[in-house]
Coordinates of N, CA and C and ligand atoms in Angstrom, one line a residue:
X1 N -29.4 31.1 -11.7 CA -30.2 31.0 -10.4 C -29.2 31.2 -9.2
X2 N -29.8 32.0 -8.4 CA -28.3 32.1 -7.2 C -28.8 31.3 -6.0
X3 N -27.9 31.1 -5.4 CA -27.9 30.2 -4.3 C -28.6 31.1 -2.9
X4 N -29.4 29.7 -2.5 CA -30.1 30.7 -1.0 C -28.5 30.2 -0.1
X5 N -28.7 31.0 1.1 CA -27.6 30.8 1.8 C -27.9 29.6 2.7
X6 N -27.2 29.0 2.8 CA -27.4 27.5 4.0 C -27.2 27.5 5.3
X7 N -28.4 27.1 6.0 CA -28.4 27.5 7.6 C -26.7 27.0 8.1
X8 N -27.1 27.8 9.0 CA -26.1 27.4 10.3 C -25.8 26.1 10.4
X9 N -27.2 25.2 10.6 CA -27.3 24.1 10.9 C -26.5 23.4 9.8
X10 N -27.0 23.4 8.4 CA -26.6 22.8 7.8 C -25.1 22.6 7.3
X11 N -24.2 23.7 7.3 CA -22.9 24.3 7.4 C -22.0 23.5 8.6
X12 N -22.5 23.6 9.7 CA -21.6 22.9 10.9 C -21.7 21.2 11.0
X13 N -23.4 21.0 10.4 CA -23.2 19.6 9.9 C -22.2 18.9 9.3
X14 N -22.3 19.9 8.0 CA -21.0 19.4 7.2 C -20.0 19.1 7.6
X15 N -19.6 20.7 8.3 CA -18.0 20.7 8.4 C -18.3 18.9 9.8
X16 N -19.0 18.9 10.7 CA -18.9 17.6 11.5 C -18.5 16.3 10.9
X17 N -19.3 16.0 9.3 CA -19.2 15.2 8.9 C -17.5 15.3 8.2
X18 N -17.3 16.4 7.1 CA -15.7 16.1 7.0 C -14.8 15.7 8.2
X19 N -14.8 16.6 9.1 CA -14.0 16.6 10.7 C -14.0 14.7 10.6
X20 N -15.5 14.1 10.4 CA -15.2 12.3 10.8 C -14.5 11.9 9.8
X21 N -14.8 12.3 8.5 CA -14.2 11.6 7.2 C -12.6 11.6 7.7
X22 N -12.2 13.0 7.6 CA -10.8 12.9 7.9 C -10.3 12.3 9.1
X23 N -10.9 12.3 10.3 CA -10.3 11.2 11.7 C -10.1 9.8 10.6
X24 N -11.4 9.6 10.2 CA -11.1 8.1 9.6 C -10.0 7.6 8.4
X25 N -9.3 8.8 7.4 CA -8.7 8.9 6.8 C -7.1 9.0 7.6
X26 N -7.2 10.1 8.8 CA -5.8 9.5 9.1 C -5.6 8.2 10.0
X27 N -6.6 7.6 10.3 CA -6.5 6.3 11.3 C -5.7 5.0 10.0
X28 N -6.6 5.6 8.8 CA -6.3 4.5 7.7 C -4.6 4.6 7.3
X29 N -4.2 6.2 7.4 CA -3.3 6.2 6.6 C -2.5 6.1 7.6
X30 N -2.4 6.0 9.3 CA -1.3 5.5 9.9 C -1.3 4.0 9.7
X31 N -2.8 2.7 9.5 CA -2.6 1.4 9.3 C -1.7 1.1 8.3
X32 N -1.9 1.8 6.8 CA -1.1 1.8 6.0 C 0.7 2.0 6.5
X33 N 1.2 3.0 7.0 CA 2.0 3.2 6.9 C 3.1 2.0 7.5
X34 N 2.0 1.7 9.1 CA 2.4 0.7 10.0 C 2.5 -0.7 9.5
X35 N 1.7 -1.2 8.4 CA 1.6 -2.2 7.8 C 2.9 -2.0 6.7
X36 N 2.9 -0.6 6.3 CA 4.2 -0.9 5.5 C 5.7 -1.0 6.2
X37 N 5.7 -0.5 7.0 CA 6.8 -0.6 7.9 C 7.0 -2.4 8.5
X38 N 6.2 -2.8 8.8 CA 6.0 -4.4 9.2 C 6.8 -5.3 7.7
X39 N 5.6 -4.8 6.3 CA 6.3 -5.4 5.2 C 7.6 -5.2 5.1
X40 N 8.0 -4.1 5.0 CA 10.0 -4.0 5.0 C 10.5 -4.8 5.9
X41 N 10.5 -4.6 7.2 CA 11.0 -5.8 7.8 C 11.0 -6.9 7.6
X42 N 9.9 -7.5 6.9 CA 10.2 -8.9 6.5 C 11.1 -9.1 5.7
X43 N 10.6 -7.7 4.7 CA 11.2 -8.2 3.3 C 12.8 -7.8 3.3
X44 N 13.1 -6.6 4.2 CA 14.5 -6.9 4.7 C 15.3 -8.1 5.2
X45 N 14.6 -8.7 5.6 CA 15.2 -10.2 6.4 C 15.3 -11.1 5.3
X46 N 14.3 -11.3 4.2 CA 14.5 -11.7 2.5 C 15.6 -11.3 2.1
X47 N 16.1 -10.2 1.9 CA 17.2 -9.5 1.0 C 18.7 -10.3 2.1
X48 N 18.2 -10.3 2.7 CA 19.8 -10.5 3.6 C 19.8 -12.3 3.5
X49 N 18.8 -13.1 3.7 CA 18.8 -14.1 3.3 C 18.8 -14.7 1.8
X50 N 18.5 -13.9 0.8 CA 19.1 -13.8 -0.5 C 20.2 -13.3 -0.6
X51 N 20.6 -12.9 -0.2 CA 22.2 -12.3 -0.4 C 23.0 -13.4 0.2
X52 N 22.7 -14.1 1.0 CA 23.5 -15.0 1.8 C 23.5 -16.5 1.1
X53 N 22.6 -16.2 0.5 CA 22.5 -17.6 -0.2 C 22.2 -17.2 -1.9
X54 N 23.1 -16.2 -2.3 CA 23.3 -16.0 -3.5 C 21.7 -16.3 -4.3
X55 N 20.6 -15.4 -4.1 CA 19.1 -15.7 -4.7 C 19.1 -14.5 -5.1
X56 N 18.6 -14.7 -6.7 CA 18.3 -13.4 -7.3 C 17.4 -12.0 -6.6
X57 N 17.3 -11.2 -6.6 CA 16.7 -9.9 -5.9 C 15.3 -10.0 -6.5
X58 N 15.3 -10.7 -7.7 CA 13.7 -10.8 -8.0 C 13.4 -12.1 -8.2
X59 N 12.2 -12.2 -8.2 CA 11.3 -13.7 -8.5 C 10.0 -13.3 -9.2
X60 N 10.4 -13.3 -10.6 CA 8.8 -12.6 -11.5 C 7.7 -13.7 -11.2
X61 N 7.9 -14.8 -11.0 CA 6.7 -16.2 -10.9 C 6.1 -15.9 -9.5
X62 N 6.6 -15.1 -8.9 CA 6.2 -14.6 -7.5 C 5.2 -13.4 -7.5
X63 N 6.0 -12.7 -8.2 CA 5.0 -11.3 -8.3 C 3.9 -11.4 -9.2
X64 N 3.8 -12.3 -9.8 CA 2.8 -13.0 -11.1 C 1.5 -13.2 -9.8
X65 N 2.3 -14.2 -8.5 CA 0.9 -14.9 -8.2 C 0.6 -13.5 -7.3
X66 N 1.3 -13.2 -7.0 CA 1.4 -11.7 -6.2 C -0.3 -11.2 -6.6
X67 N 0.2 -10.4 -7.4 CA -0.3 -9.3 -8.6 C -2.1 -10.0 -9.0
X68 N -2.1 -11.0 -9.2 CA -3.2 -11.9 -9.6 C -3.7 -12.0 -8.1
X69 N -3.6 -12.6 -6.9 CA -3.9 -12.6 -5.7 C -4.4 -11.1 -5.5
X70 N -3.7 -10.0 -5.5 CA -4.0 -9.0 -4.9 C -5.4 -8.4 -5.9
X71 N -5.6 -8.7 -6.8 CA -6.2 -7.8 -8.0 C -7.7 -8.4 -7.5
X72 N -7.4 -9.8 -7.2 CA -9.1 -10.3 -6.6 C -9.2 -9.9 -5.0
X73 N -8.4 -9.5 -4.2 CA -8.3 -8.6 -3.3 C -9.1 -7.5 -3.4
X74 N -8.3 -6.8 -4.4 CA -9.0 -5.3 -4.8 C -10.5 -5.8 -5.2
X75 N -10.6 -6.6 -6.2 CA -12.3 -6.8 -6.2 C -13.1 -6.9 -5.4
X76 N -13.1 -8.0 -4.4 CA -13.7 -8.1 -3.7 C -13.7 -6.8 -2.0
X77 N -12.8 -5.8 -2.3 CA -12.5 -4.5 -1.9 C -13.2 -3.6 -2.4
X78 N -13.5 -3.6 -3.6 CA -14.6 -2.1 -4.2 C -13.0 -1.5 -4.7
X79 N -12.0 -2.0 -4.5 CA -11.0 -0.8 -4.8 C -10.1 -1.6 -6.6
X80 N -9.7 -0.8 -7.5 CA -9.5 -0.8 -8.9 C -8.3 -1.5 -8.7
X81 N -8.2 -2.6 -9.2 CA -7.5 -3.9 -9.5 C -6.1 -3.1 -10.2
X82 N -6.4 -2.2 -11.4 CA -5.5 -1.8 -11.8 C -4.4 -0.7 -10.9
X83 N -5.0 -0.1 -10.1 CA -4.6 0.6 -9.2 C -3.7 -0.7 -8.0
X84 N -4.6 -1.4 -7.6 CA -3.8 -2.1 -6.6 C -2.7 -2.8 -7.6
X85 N -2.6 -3.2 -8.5 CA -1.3 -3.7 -9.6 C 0.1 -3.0 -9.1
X86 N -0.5 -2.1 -9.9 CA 0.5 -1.1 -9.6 C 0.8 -0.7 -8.1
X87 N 0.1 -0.4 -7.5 CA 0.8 0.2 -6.1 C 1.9 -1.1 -5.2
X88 N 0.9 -2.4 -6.0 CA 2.3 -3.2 -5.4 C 3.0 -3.5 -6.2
X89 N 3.3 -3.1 -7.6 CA 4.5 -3.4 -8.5 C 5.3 -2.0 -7.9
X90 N 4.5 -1.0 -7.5 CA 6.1 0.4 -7.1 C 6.4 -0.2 -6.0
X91 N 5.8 -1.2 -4.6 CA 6.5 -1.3 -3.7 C 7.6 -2.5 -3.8
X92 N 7.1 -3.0 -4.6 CA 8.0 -4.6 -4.9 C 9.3 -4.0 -5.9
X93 N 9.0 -2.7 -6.3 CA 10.6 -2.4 -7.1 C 11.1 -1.8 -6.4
X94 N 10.9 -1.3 -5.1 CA 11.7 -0.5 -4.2 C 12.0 -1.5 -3.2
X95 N 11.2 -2.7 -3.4 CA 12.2 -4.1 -2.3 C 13.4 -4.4 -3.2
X96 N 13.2 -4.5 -4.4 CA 14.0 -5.0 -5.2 C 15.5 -3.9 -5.3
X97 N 15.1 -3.1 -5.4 CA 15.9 -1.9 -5.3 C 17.3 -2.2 -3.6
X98 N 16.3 -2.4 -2.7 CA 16.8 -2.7 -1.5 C 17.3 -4.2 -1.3
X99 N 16.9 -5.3 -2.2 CA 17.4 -6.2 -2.7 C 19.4 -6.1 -3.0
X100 N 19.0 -5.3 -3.9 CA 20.2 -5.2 -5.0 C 21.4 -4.7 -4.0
X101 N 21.2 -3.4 -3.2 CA 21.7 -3.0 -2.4 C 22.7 -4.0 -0.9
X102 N 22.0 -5.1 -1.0 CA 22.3 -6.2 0.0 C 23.2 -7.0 -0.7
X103 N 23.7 -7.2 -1.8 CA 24.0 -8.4 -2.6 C 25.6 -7.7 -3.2
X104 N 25.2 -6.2 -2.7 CA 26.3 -5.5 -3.3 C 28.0 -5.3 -2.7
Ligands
PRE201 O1 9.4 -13.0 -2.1 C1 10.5 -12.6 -2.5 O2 11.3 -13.3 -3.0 C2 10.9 -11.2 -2.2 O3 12.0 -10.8 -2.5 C3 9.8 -10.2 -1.8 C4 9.1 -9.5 -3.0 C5 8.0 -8.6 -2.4 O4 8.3 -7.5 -2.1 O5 6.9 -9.2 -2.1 C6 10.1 -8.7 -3.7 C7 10.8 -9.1 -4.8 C8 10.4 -10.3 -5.6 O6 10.5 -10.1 -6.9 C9 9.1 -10.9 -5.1 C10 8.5 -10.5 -3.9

């Protein structure tokens, strides 16, 4: 079956509606970024205060309640528990990473 061709109208609609999707996509992904930028700083001030008082670079009983906290997060988000696991187990290895770095 071949396709009728789609008005004008309907074409410029579209492209209007992607044009909003994406404003709203990069508004989210500068929150993200800014919010991650905020978290390093804290967790910079962590690493230097662990280092100063000789505290290990990790705390697994931490990332436990972490991980479990964030997963009902993600539920109650619409967004995949397993997904948010992970995105904060890669960012908590790269504190850890910057942990180690401090101690050294
Ligand atoms: O809370 C700490 O002790 C931290 O060092 C911060 C942090 C995190 O990024 O949230 C990182 C490493 C630890 O294993 C647990 C949590």
């Amino acid at each position: 079956m071949t396709q009728s061709p789609q008005s004008t109208d309907v074409v410029e609609r579209a492209a209007e509606v992607l044009r909003e999707h994406r404003a709203s996509i990069d508004r989210l992904d500068a929150i993200l970024v800014y919010t991650l930028g905020e978290r390093f700083k804290h967790t910079q001030a962590v690493g230097r205060l662990k280092a100063q008082h000789d505290l290990p670079p990790s705390d697994p009983d931490r990332e436990a309640r972490q991980i479990a906290r964030l997963q009902e997060l993600a539920q109650d988000a619409d967004l995949d528990p397993e997904f948010a696991r992970a995105f904060l187990q890669f960012i908590i290895q790269e504190v850890i990473q910057h942990h180690k770095k401090h101690q050294q």
